[in-house]
Amino acid sequence: MHDTIIILDYGSQYAQLIARRVREANVYCELLPWQTPVETALALRPKGFILSGGPNSVYDPGAPALPDYVLDAGVPVLGICYGMQLLAHRLGGRVAHSARREYGPAALVVDEADEPLFAGWDAGDGRGEPVWMSHGDKVEALPPGYRPIAHSDNSPYAAAANAQRGHYAVQFHPEVVHTPRGRVLLSNFVHRICGCRPDWTPANVIDAQTAAIRQQVGDGRVVLGLSGGVDSAVAAALMHRAIGDQLTCIFVDTGLLRLGEATQVVQTFQQEQGIRLVAVNAVEEYLEALTGVTDPEQKRRVIGEKFVRVFEREARRLGHIDFLAQGTIYPDVIESAGSGRGAAHVIKTHHNVGGLPDDMQFQLVEPLRMLFKDEVRRLGTALGLPDSLVWRQPFPGPGLAVRCLGEVTWERLERLRAADSIFVAELAAADLLREGTQQAFAVLLPVRSVGVMGDGRTYQEVVALRAVTTEDFMTADWARLPYDLLARVSRRIVNEVPGVNRVVFDITSKPPGTIEWE
Ligand code: XMP
């Protein structure tokens, strides 16, 4: 069992970020709703608690409360923002109710330079460290036993501690990037204060997960749908490491994948990883089902249903199967445990082969369900998957069908694939694929425009280039790509892709736009 930190979620939009920062410090943590019962929490044998921020005031009727076990467990506690106010309110301090929020950067002056929480912070010059504030209420009197350890212009108690009890509280948000040394603070808390070992590493995760998979699956047979995306790829590699030939992967070539993708999947999994793989060529079937379909939602429905039918047919051919393995990851789990809303949840239904008929009863194996995306990637690398797969940008389940606006025909798909691969290759050559853009692709528009090539008039289709920067894909900004690069991409597409005579660049952020066009 790994040393574990429990983060109680009080509804902050940053709660997931706290968990990611703790994991980045190589410490296992779980993000649990604040109402989590005592048995569930203590079963994890936490070495510390972190209380997240949240939108409430401790004075609100029915405001989220502090469970007794947090104080009774005798392990360190870090309260962040609302978490700080909860501790103060509960332990006899005073929280001032405020109608106005303090939102934005502040300079934090550390008053107790040898506090372990602030090890590695630049105390002493009196100018302070930038931190991010986002709060309405604030603590005005500390509880008995607590003392201030840092202040800002607006908050005399920007950080406080009761070192005897291992209690720490900060008014600012150490988890966001606008608090540059926030990672150090969280790492100090989990390592120096809670005493957690840095044992959450890819090698340890692989060991622990392979053992867990073997125990769950026994000598049962497992099927897994490979989509070509990162999550199902890493799930497959991990399952294979654990149970070898008890795993069979099904890969459906829908004809809606990017250039070279289908070949790469077969090459990587069948030949390099030695995984049993059924590769189904369903291109004709998909194109036929999509004939005449132009409505985006209708496209998604047709593709989703087709996938389930093809997967079902192939899975039945394998004979008796006990388990269905899926690449569900932690944000999906949090998302569905929380409000149940959210794009991630809906988006996943296709990936996760929802909608299989009732008489196909599998038990689920979800070996990545406690991992964040960046952890999944690290695991993929540790399992020997190539960078081109591990660092692949997200790709929608319905594939190129939702980027081929209007009718989906083979000719138009090939046109789109060619344009897309030029764009992506140029981005890769400029080193902009991992850092500069989180998602970049071409879209084929159902529009023709007049052009001139050589001496002749052309009347051909338009390609739009979409490139965005984003942290979480819920909001996004259009990437400020260098003009030279855009010029090169445009020139190459018009010259090299038959049937396209114009290229445009999408400068819409999300919201109001979405990342995909359909
Ligand atoms: P939007 O277009 O909603 O996309 O801004 C947000 C992110 O989700 C991806 N996306 C999908 N992924 N199935 C998926 O697996 C889908 O139907 C789907 N639609 C959008 C999109 O590529 C972006 O990363």
Coordinates of C-alpha atoms and ligand atoms in Angstrom, one line a residue:
M1 CA 0.0 0.0 0.0
H2 CA 1.3 3.5 -0.9
D3 CA 1.6 6.3 1.6
T4 CA -1.7 8.1 1.0
I5 CA -3.0 11.7 1.3
I6 CA -6.7 12.3 1.3
I7 CA -7.9 15.6 -0.3
L8 CA -11.4 16.5 0.7
D9 CA -13.3 18.3 -2.0
Y10 CA -15.3 21.3 -0.9
G11 CA -16.3 22.2 -4.4
S12 CA -13.3 24.3 -5.6
Q13 CA -12.7 24.4 -9.3
Y14 CA -9.1 23.8 -8.4
A15 CA -9.6 20.6 -6.3
Q16 CA -8.3 18.3 -9.1
L17 CA -5.2 20.4 -9.4
I18 CA -4.3 19.8 -5.8
A19 CA -4.5 16.1 -6.4
R20 CA -2.3 16.5 -9.5
R21 CA 0.3 18.5 -7.6
V22 CA 0.5 15.8 -4.9
R23 CA 0.9 13.1 -7.4
E24 CA 3.6 15.1 -9.1
A25 CA 5.4 15.0 -5.8
N26 CA 5.3 11.2 -6.2
V27 CA 2.8 10.7 -3.5
Y28 CA -0.5 8.8 -4.0
C29 CA -3.7 10.7 -3.1
E30 CA -7.4 10.5 -3.6
L31 CA -9.8 13.3 -4.1
L32 CA -12.9 12.5 -2.1
P33 CA -16.2 14.4 -1.5
W34 CA -16.2 16.1 1.9
Q35 CA -19.2 13.9 2.9
T36 CA -17.1 10.7 2.6
P37 CA -17.9 8.4 5.5
V38 CA -15.3 7.7 8.2
E39 CA -14.9 4.0 7.2
T40 CA -14.1 4.8 3.6
A41 CA -11.6 7.5 4.6
L42 CA -9.8 5.6 7.3
A43 CA -9.6 2.4 5.2
L44 CA -7.1 4.3 3.1
R45 CA -4.9 4.9 6.2
P46 CA -4.1 8.5 5.2
K47 CA -0.9 10.1 6.3
G48 CA -2.4 13.5 6.0
F49 CA -5.5 15.5 4.9
I50 CA -5.8 18.4 2.6
L51 CA -9.0 20.4 2.7
S52 CA -9.7 22.2 -0.6
G53 CA -11.2 25.6 -1.3
G54 CA -14.9 26.0 -2.1
P55 CA -17.5 28.5 -3.1
N56 CA -19.3 28.6 0.3
S57 CA -19.0 30.7 3.4
V58 CA -18.7 28.8 6.7
Y59 CA -21.7 30.8 7.8
D60 CA -24.0 29.6 5.0
P61 CA -26.9 27.5 6.3
G62 CA -25.9 23.9 5.6
A63 CA -22.3 24.9 4.6
P64 CA -20.0 21.9 4.0
A65 CA -18.5 20.8 7.3
L66 CA -15.3 19.3 8.6
P67 CA -15.7 15.6 9.4
D68 CA -14.6 14.7 12.9
Y69 CA -12.2 12.1 11.7
V70 CA -10.0 14.7 10.1
L71 CA -9.2 16.1 13.5
D72 CA -9.3 12.8 15.4
A73 CA -7.0 10.9 13.1
G74 CA -3.9 12.5 14.6
V75 CA -2.3 13.1 11.2
P76 CA -1.3 16.5 9.7
V77 CA -4.0 18.7 8.0
L78 CA -3.5 21.4 5.4
G79 CA -6.5 23.7 4.9
I80 CA -6.6 25.7 1.7
C81 CA -8.8 28.8 1.5
Y82 CA -12.3 27.5 2.5
G83 CA -10.4 24.7 4.2
M84 CA -8.5 27.2 6.2
Q85 CA -11.7 29.0 7.2
L86 CA -13.3 25.7 8.2
L87 CA -10.4 24.9 10.5
A88 CA -10.5 28.3 12.1
H89 CA -14.3 28.3 12.5
R90 CA -14.3 24.8 14.0
L91 CA -11.4 25.3 16.4
G92 CA -12.4 28.6 17.9
G93 CA -11.0 31.2 15.6
R94 CA -13.1 33.9 13.9
V95 CA -13.9 34.1 10.2
A96 CA -14.9 37.5 8.8
H97 CA -17.8 37.3 6.4
S98 CA -17.2 39.5 3.3
A99 CA -19.3 40.5 0.4
R100 CA -16.3 41.3 -1.7
R101 CA -13.9 38.8 -3.1
E102 CA -10.2 39.2 -3.2
Y103 CA -9.2 37.8 -6.6
G104 CA -5.8 37.9 -8.2
P105 CA -2.1 38.0 -7.4
A106 CA -0.7 39.0 -4.0
A107 CA 2.8 39.2 -2.5
L108 CA 3.3 36.7 0.3
V109 CA 5.8 37.6 3.0
V110 CA 7.0 34.6 4.9
D111 CA 7.4 35.5 8.6
E112 CA 8.6 32.2 9.9
A113 CA 11.4 31.2 7.5
D114 CA 12.2 27.9 9.2
E115 CA 8.7 26.6 8.9
P116 CA 9.0 23.3 6.9
L117 CA 5.9 24.3 4.9
F118 CA 8.0 27.2 3.3
A119 CA 11.3 25.3 2.9
G120 CA 12.7 26.4 -0.5
W121 CA 10.6 29.6 -0.5
D122 CA 12.5 32.8 -0.9
A123 CA 11.9 34.4 2.5
G124 CA 13.9 37.3 3.9
D125 CA 14.1 40.0 1.3
G126 CA 10.7 41.4 2.5
R127 CA 9.3 41.7 -1.0
G128 CA 7.4 38.5 -0.9
E129 CA 6.6 35.7 -3.3
P130 CA 3.7 35.9 -5.8
V131 CA 0.6 33.8 -4.7
W132 CA -2.9 33.6 -6.1
M133 CA -5.8 34.7 -3.9
S134 CA -9.4 33.9 -4.6
H135 CA -11.6 34.3 -1.6
G136 CA -14.5 36.2 -0.1
D137 CA -14.4 35.4 3.7
K138 CA -11.1 35.4 5.6
V139 CA -9.8 34.4 8.9
E140 CA -9.7 37.4 11.4
A141 CA -8.7 35.6 14.6
L142 CA -6.7 32.4 14.7
P143 CA -7.8 29.5 16.9
P144 CA -5.9 28.9 20.2
G145 CA -2.6 27.2 19.5
Y146 CA -2.3 28.6 16.0
R147 CA 0.2 31.3 15.0
P148 CA 0.6 33.3 11.8
I149 CA 3.5 32.2 9.6
A150 CA 3.1 34.5 6.5
H151 CA 1.1 37.6 5.6
S152 CA 0.2 39.7 2.6
D153 CA -1.0 43.3 2.3
N154 CA -4.6 42.2 2.6
S155 CA -4.3 39.2 4.8
P156 CA -2.4 39.3 8.1
Y157 CA -3.1 35.6 8.3
A158 CA -2.2 34.5 4.8
A159 CA -0.7 31.3 6.4
A160 CA -1.0 29.9 9.9
A161 CA 0.2 26.8 11.7
N162 CA -0.3 24.8 14.8
A163 CA 2.9 22.8 14.4
Q164 CA 2.3 20.7 17.5
R165 CA -0.9 19.2 15.9
G166 CA 0.6 19.3 12.4
H167 CA -2.1 21.8 11.3
Y168 CA -1.3 24.2 8.5
A169 CA -3.6 26.6 6.7
V170 CA -3.2 29.0 3.8
Q171 CA -5.5 31.6 2.5
F172 CA -4.0 31.5 -1.1
H173 CA -4.1 28.7 -3.6
P174 CA -0.8 26.8 -3.8
E175 CA -2.2 24.5 -6.5
V176 CA -2.6 27.0 -9.3
V177 CA 0.2 28.0 -11.7
H178 CA -0.1 31.6 -10.6
T179 CA 1.5 30.6 -7.3
P180 CA 4.9 29.6 -8.8
R181 CA 6.2 28.0 -5.6
G182 CA 2.9 26.4 -4.7
R183 CA 4.2 23.0 -5.9
V184 CA 7.1 23.3 -3.5
L185 CA 4.7 24.1 -0.6
L186 CA 2.5 21.1 -1.4
S187 CA 5.5 18.9 -1.7
N188 CA 6.8 20.2 1.6
F189 CA 3.5 19.4 3.2
V190 CA 3.3 15.8 2.0
H191 CA 7.0 14.9 2.4
R192 CA 8.3 17.0 5.3
I193 CA 5.2 17.4 7.4
C194 CA 3.2 14.2 6.7
G195 CA 6.4 12.1 6.2
C196 CA 5.1 10.4 3.0
R197 CA 7.7 8.6 0.9
P198 CA 8.0 9.4 -2.8
D199 CA 6.7 5.9 -3.7
W200 CA 4.2 6.9 -6.4
T201 CA 6.4 6.3 -9.4
P202 CA 5.6 4.6 -12.8
A203 CA 7.6 1.5 -11.8
N204 CA 5.7 1.1 -8.6
V205 CA 2.4 1.8 -10.2
I206 CA 3.1 -0.9 -12.8
D207 CA 4.0 -3.4 -10.1
A208 CA 0.9 -2.6 -8.0
Q209 CA -1.5 -2.6 -11.0
T210 CA -0.2 -5.8 -12.5
A211 CA -0.7 -7.5 -9.2
A212 CA -4.2 -6.1 -8.8
I213 CA -5.1 -7.0 -12.4
R214 CA -3.9 -10.6 -11.9
Q215 CA -5.9 -10.9 -8.7
Q216 CA -9.1 -9.5 -10.3
V217 CA -8.9 -11.5 -13.5
G218 CA -7.5 -14.8 -12.3
D219 CA -7.4 -17.0 -15.4
G220 CA -10.4 -15.3 -17.0
R221 CA -10.3 -13.9 -20.6
V222 CA -10.3 -10.2 -21.3
V223 CA -11.3 -8.1 -24.3
L224 CA -10.2 -4.5 -24.8
G225 CA -11.3 -2.0 -27.5
L226 CA -8.2 -0.2 -28.8
S227 CA -9.1 3.2 -30.2
G228 CA -5.6 4.4 -31.1
G229 CA -5.9 7.0 -28.3
V230 CA -3.5 7.2 -25.4
D231 CA -5.8 5.8 -22.6
S232 CA -6.8 2.5 -24.3
A233 CA -3.2 2.1 -25.6
V234 CA -1.7 2.3 -22.1
A235 CA -4.5 0.1 -20.6
A236 CA -3.7 -2.5 -23.3
A237 CA 0.0 -2.5 -22.6
L238 CA -0.5 -2.7 -18.8
M239 CA -3.1 -5.5 -19.1
H240 CA -0.7 -7.4 -21.4
R241 CA 2.1 -7.0 -19.0
A242 CA -0.2 -8.5 -16.3
I243 CA -2.0 -11.3 -18.1
G244 CA -0.3 -11.8 -21.5
D245 CA -2.4 -13.9 -23.9
Q246 CA -5.5 -13.8 -21.7
L247 CA -6.0 -10.4 -23.3
T248 CA -7.3 -9.9 -26.8
C249 CA -7.6 -6.4 -28.2
I250 CA -10.1 -5.4 -30.9
F251 CA -9.1 -2.6 -33.1
V252 CA -11.7 -1.3 -35.6
D253 CA -10.5 0.6 -38.6
T254 CA -13.4 2.9 -39.3
G255 CA -11.7 4.7 -42.1
L256 CA -12.1 7.8 -40.0
L257 CA -8.6 7.8 -38.6
R258 CA -5.7 10.1 -39.4
L259 CA -3.0 9.3 -41.9
G260 CA -1.1 6.2 -41.0
E261 CA -2.9 5.7 -37.7
A262 CA -4.4 2.3 -38.4
T263 CA -1.1 0.9 -39.6
Q264 CA 0.7 2.3 -36.5
V265 CA -1.7 0.7 -34.1
V266 CA -1.2 -2.7 -35.7
Q267 CA 2.5 -2.3 -35.9
T268 CA 2.9 -1.1 -32.3
F269 CA 0.6 -3.6 -30.6
Q270 CA 0.8 -6.7 -32.7
Q271 CA 4.3 -6.6 -33.8
E272 CA 6.2 -4.6 -31.1
Q273 CA 4.2 -5.4 -28.0
G274 CA 3.2 -8.9 -29.1
I275 CA -0.4 -8.4 -28.1
R276 CA -3.2 -10.6 -29.5
L277 CA -4.9 -8.2 -31.7
V278 CA -8.0 -8.5 -33.9
A279 CA -7.8 -5.7 -36.5
V280 CA -11.2 -5.3 -38.2
N281 CA -11.4 -3.5 -41.5
A282 CA -14.9 -1.9 -41.3
V283 CA -14.2 1.0 -43.6
E284 CA -16.9 0.1 -46.2
E285 CA -19.5 -0.5 -43.4
Y286 CA -18.9 2.9 -41.9
L287 CA -18.9 4.8 -45.2
E288 CA -22.2 3.1 -46.1
A289 CA -23.8 3.9 -42.8
L290 CA -22.7 7.6 -43.2
T291 CA -23.9 8.0 -46.8
G292 CA -26.0 11.1 -47.0
V293 CA -25.6 12.0 -43.3
T294 CA -24.5 15.6 -42.8
D295 CA -26.0 16.5 -39.4
P296 CA -23.3 16.4 -36.7
E297 CA -25.4 14.7 -34.0
Q298 CA -26.7 12.2 -36.5
K299 CA -23.1 11.4 -37.5
R300 CA -22.1 10.7 -33.9
R301 CA -25.1 8.5 -33.4
V302 CA -24.5 6.5 -36.6
I303 CA -20.8 6.0 -35.7
G304 CA -21.5 5.1 -32.0
E305 CA -24.1 2.5 -32.9
K306 CA -21.9 1.0 -35.7
F307 CA -19.0 0.7 -33.3
V308 CA -21.0 -1.2 -30.7
R309 CA -22.3 -3.6 -33.4
V310 CA -18.9 -4.2 -34.9
F311 CA -17.3 -4.7 -31.5
E312 CA -20.1 -7.0 -30.4
R313 CA -19.7 -9.1 -33.5
E314 CA -16.0 -9.5 -33.1
A315 CA -16.1 -10.1 -29.4
R316 CA -18.7 -12.9 -29.9
R317 CA -16.3 -14.5 -32.4
L318 CA -13.7 -14.8 -29.6
G319 CA -15.9 -17.2 -27.7
H320 CA -16.5 -16.9 -24.0
I321 CA -15.1 -13.6 -22.5
D322 CA -15.2 -12.8 -18.8
F323 CA -14.0 -9.2 -18.7
L324 CA -14.1 -6.0 -20.6
A325 CA -11.0 -3.7 -20.0
Q326 CA -11.4 0.0 -20.4
G327 CA -9.1 3.0 -20.3
T328 CA -11.2 5.0 -17.9
I329 CA -9.0 7.6 -16.2
Y330 CA -9.3 9.4 -12.9
P331 CA -10.9 12.7 -14.1
D332 CA -13.8 10.6 -15.5
V333 CA -14.2 8.9 -12.2
I334 CA -14.2 12.2 -10.3
E335 CA -16.5 13.7 -12.8
S336 CA -19.1 10.9 -12.5
A337 CA -18.7 10.7 -8.7
G338 CA -19.3 14.4 -8.4
S339 CA -22.1 16.2 -10.1
G340 CA -22.5 13.6 -12.8
R341 CA -22.5 16.4 -15.4
G342 CA -19.8 17.2 -17.8
A343 CA -18.6 16.6 -21.3
A344 CA -16.0 14.1 -20.2
H345 CA -18.8 11.8 -19.0
V346 CA -20.8 12.0 -22.2
I347 CA -17.8 11.9 -24.4
K348 CA -16.7 8.7 -22.9
T349 CA -19.7 6.6 -23.8
H350 CA -18.4 6.0 -27.2
H351 CA -14.9 5.1 -26.1
N352 CA -16.1 2.9 -23.4
V353 CA -18.3 0.7 -25.5
G354 CA -21.4 1.7 -23.6
G355 CA -24.6 0.2 -25.2
L356 CA -23.4 -3.4 -25.6
P357 CA -26.4 -5.7 -25.5
D358 CA -27.5 -7.1 -22.1
D359 CA -26.7 -10.7 -23.0
M360 CA -23.0 -9.8 -23.3
Q361 CA -22.2 -9.6 -19.7
F362 CA -18.7 -8.7 -18.9
Q363 CA -17.2 -7.6 -15.7
L364 CA -15.2 -4.4 -16.0
V365 CA -11.4 -4.0 -15.5
E366 CA -10.3 -0.4 -15.3
P367 CA -6.6 -0.4 -14.6
L368 CA -6.1 3.4 -15.1
R369 CA -9.1 4.6 -13.1
M370 CA -6.9 6.2 -10.4
L371 CA -4.5 8.0 -12.8
F372 CA -4.4 11.4 -14.3
K373 CA -3.6 11.9 -18.0
D374 CA 0.0 12.9 -17.4
E375 CA 0.5 9.8 -15.2
V376 CA -1.1 7.6 -17.9
R377 CA 1.5 9.1 -20.3
R378 CA 4.4 8.4 -18.0
L379 CA 3.2 4.9 -17.5
G380 CA 2.9 4.4 -21.3
T381 CA 6.5 5.4 -21.7
A382 CA 7.6 3.1 -18.9
L383 CA 5.8 0.3 -20.6
G384 CA 7.7 0.9 -23.8
L385 CA 5.1 2.6 -25.9
P386 CA 6.5 5.0 -28.5
D387 CA 6.4 8.8 -28.0
S388 CA 4.2 9.2 -31.1
L389 CA 1.5 7.2 -29.3
V390 CA 2.0 8.4 -25.8
W391 CA 2.1 12.1 -26.7
R392 CA -0.7 11.9 -29.2
Q393 CA -3.1 14.8 -29.0
P394 CA -6.7 14.0 -28.1
F395 CA -8.8 12.7 -31.0
P396 CA -12.6 12.5 -30.9
G397 CA -14.3 9.1 -30.8
P398 CA -16.2 9.8 -34.1
G399 CA -12.9 10.6 -35.7
L400 CA -12.5 12.6 -38.9
A401 CA -16.3 12.4 -39.5
V402 CA -16.8 15.4 -37.3
R403 CA -13.9 17.3 -39.1
C404 CA -15.2 16.5 -42.5
L405 CA -18.1 18.9 -42.5
G406 CA -21.0 18.0 -44.8
E407 CA -21.0 14.6 -46.4
V408 CA -18.4 12.0 -45.5
T409 CA -17.0 10.4 -48.6
W410 CA -13.7 8.5 -49.1
E411 CA -12.4 11.1 -51.4
R412 CA -13.1 13.9 -49.0
L413 CA -11.6 11.9 -46.1
E414 CA -8.4 11.4 -48.0
R415 CA -8.3 15.1 -48.8
L416 CA -8.7 15.9 -45.1
R417 CA -6.1 13.3 -44.1
A418 CA -3.5 14.8 -46.5
A419 CA -4.1 18.4 -45.3
D420 CA -4.1 17.4 -41.7
S421 CA -0.9 15.5 -41.9
I422 CA 0.9 18.5 -43.5
F423 CA -0.3 20.8 -40.7
V424 CA 0.7 18.3 -38.0
A425 CA 4.1 17.6 -39.6
E426 CA 4.9 21.3 -39.8
L427 CA 3.9 21.8 -36.2
A428 CA 6.1 18.9 -35.2
A429 CA 9.0 20.3 -37.2
A430 CA 8.6 23.6 -35.4
D431 CA 8.4 21.8 -32.0
L432 CA 4.9 23.1 -31.4
L433 CA 3.0 19.9 -31.0
R434 CA 3.6 19.2 -27.3
E435 CA 4.0 22.6 -25.8
G436 CA 2.7 25.2 -28.1
T437 CA -0.6 23.6 -28.9
Q438 CA -2.6 21.1 -27.0
Q439 CA -4.8 20.2 -30.0
A440 CA -4.2 21.1 -33.7
F441 CA -5.9 19.7 -36.7
A442 CA -7.4 20.5 -40.1
V443 CA -11.1 20.7 -40.9
L444 CA -12.6 20.2 -44.4
L445 CA -15.4 22.7 -45.0
P446 CA -18.4 22.0 -47.2
V447 CA -17.7 25.2 -49.1
R448 CA -16.1 25.8 -52.4
S449 CA -14.3 29.0 -53.4
V450 CA -12.8 30.4 -56.6
G451 CA -9.1 30.6 -57.0
V452 CA -6.5 30.9 -59.7
M453 CA -3.7 28.4 -60.2
G454 CA -1.2 28.8 -63.0
D455 CA -3.3 30.3 -65.7
G456 CA -6.5 28.6 -64.8
R457 CA -9.5 29.3 -62.6
T458 CA -10.1 26.8 -59.8
Y459 CA -13.3 26.1 -57.9
Q460 CA -12.4 23.9 -55.0
E461 CA -12.9 23.1 -51.3
V462 CA -11.6 25.1 -48.3
V463 CA -9.5 23.7 -45.4
A464 CA -9.7 25.4 -42.0
L465 CA -6.8 25.1 -39.6
R466 CA -7.6 24.8 -35.9
A467 CA -5.0 25.0 -33.2
V468 CA -5.7 25.7 -29.5
T469 CA -4.0 26.1 -26.2
T470 CA -5.8 24.8 -23.2
E471 CA -5.3 23.3 -19.7
D472 CA -8.4 21.2 -19.5
F473 CA -10.2 21.3 -22.8
M474 CA -13.2 22.9 -21.1
T475 CA -12.0 26.3 -22.1
A476 CA -9.4 27.0 -24.8
D477 CA -7.8 29.9 -26.7
W478 CA -6.7 29.8 -30.3
A479 CA -2.9 29.3 -30.6
R480 CA -0.9 32.3 -31.7
L481 CA 1.0 30.3 -34.4
P482 CA 3.9 32.0 -36.2
Y483 CA 2.8 33.6 -39.5
D484 CA 5.7 32.0 -41.3
L485 CA 4.5 28.6 -40.2
L486 CA 0.9 29.3 -41.3
A487 CA 2.2 30.5 -44.6
R488 CA 4.2 27.4 -45.2
V489 CA 1.3 25.1 -44.2
S490 CA -1.1 27.0 -46.5
R491 CA 1.3 26.9 -49.4
R492 CA 1.9 23.2 -49.0
I493 CA -1.8 22.3 -48.6
V494 CA -2.8 24.2 -51.7
N495 CA 0.1 22.8 -53.7
E496 CA 0.0 19.2 -52.5
V497 CA -3.6 18.4 -51.8
P498 CA -5.7 18.0 -54.9
G499 CA -9.2 19.5 -54.6
V500 CA -8.2 22.3 -52.1
N501 CA -7.5 25.8 -53.2
R502 CA -7.9 27.9 -50.0
V503 CA -6.8 27.6 -46.4
V504 CA -8.2 29.7 -43.5
F505 CA -7.1 29.9 -39.8
D506 CA -9.7 29.6 -37.0
I507 CA -9.3 32.5 -34.5
T508 CA -12.3 31.6 -32.2
S509 CA -11.7 30.8 -28.5
K510 CA -13.8 28.4 -26.5
P511 CA -16.3 29.6 -25.4
P512 CA -18.0 30.8 -27.5
G513 CA -16.6 28.3 -30.0
T514 CA -15.9 24.6 -29.3
I515 CA -12.6 23.0 -30.2
E516 CA -14.1 20.7 -32.8
W517 CA -16.3 22.2 -35.5
E518 CA -19.1 19.7 -35.2
Ligands
XMP1 P1 -15.2 20.4 -27.9 O1 -15.3 20.4 -29.4 O2 -16.5 20.1 -27.2 O3 -14.1 19.3 -27.5 O4 -14.7 21.7 -27.5 C1 -13.5 19.2 -26.3 C2 -12.5 18.0 -26.4 O5 -13.3 16.8 -26.5 C3 -12.9 16.1 -27.7 N1 -14.2 15.6 -28.3 C4 -14.5 14.3 -28.2 N2 -13.9 13.2 -27.7 N3 -15.7 11.8 -28.4 C5 -14.4 11.9 -27.8 O6 -13.8 11.0 -27.4 C6 -16.4 12.8 -28.9 O7 -17.5 12.6 -29.4 C7 -15.8 14.1 -28.8 N4 -16.2 15.4 -29.2 C8 -15.2 16.2 -28.9 C9 -12.3 17.2 -28.6 O8 -11.5 16.7 -29.6 C10 -11.6 18.1 -27.6 O9 -10.4 17.5 -27.2

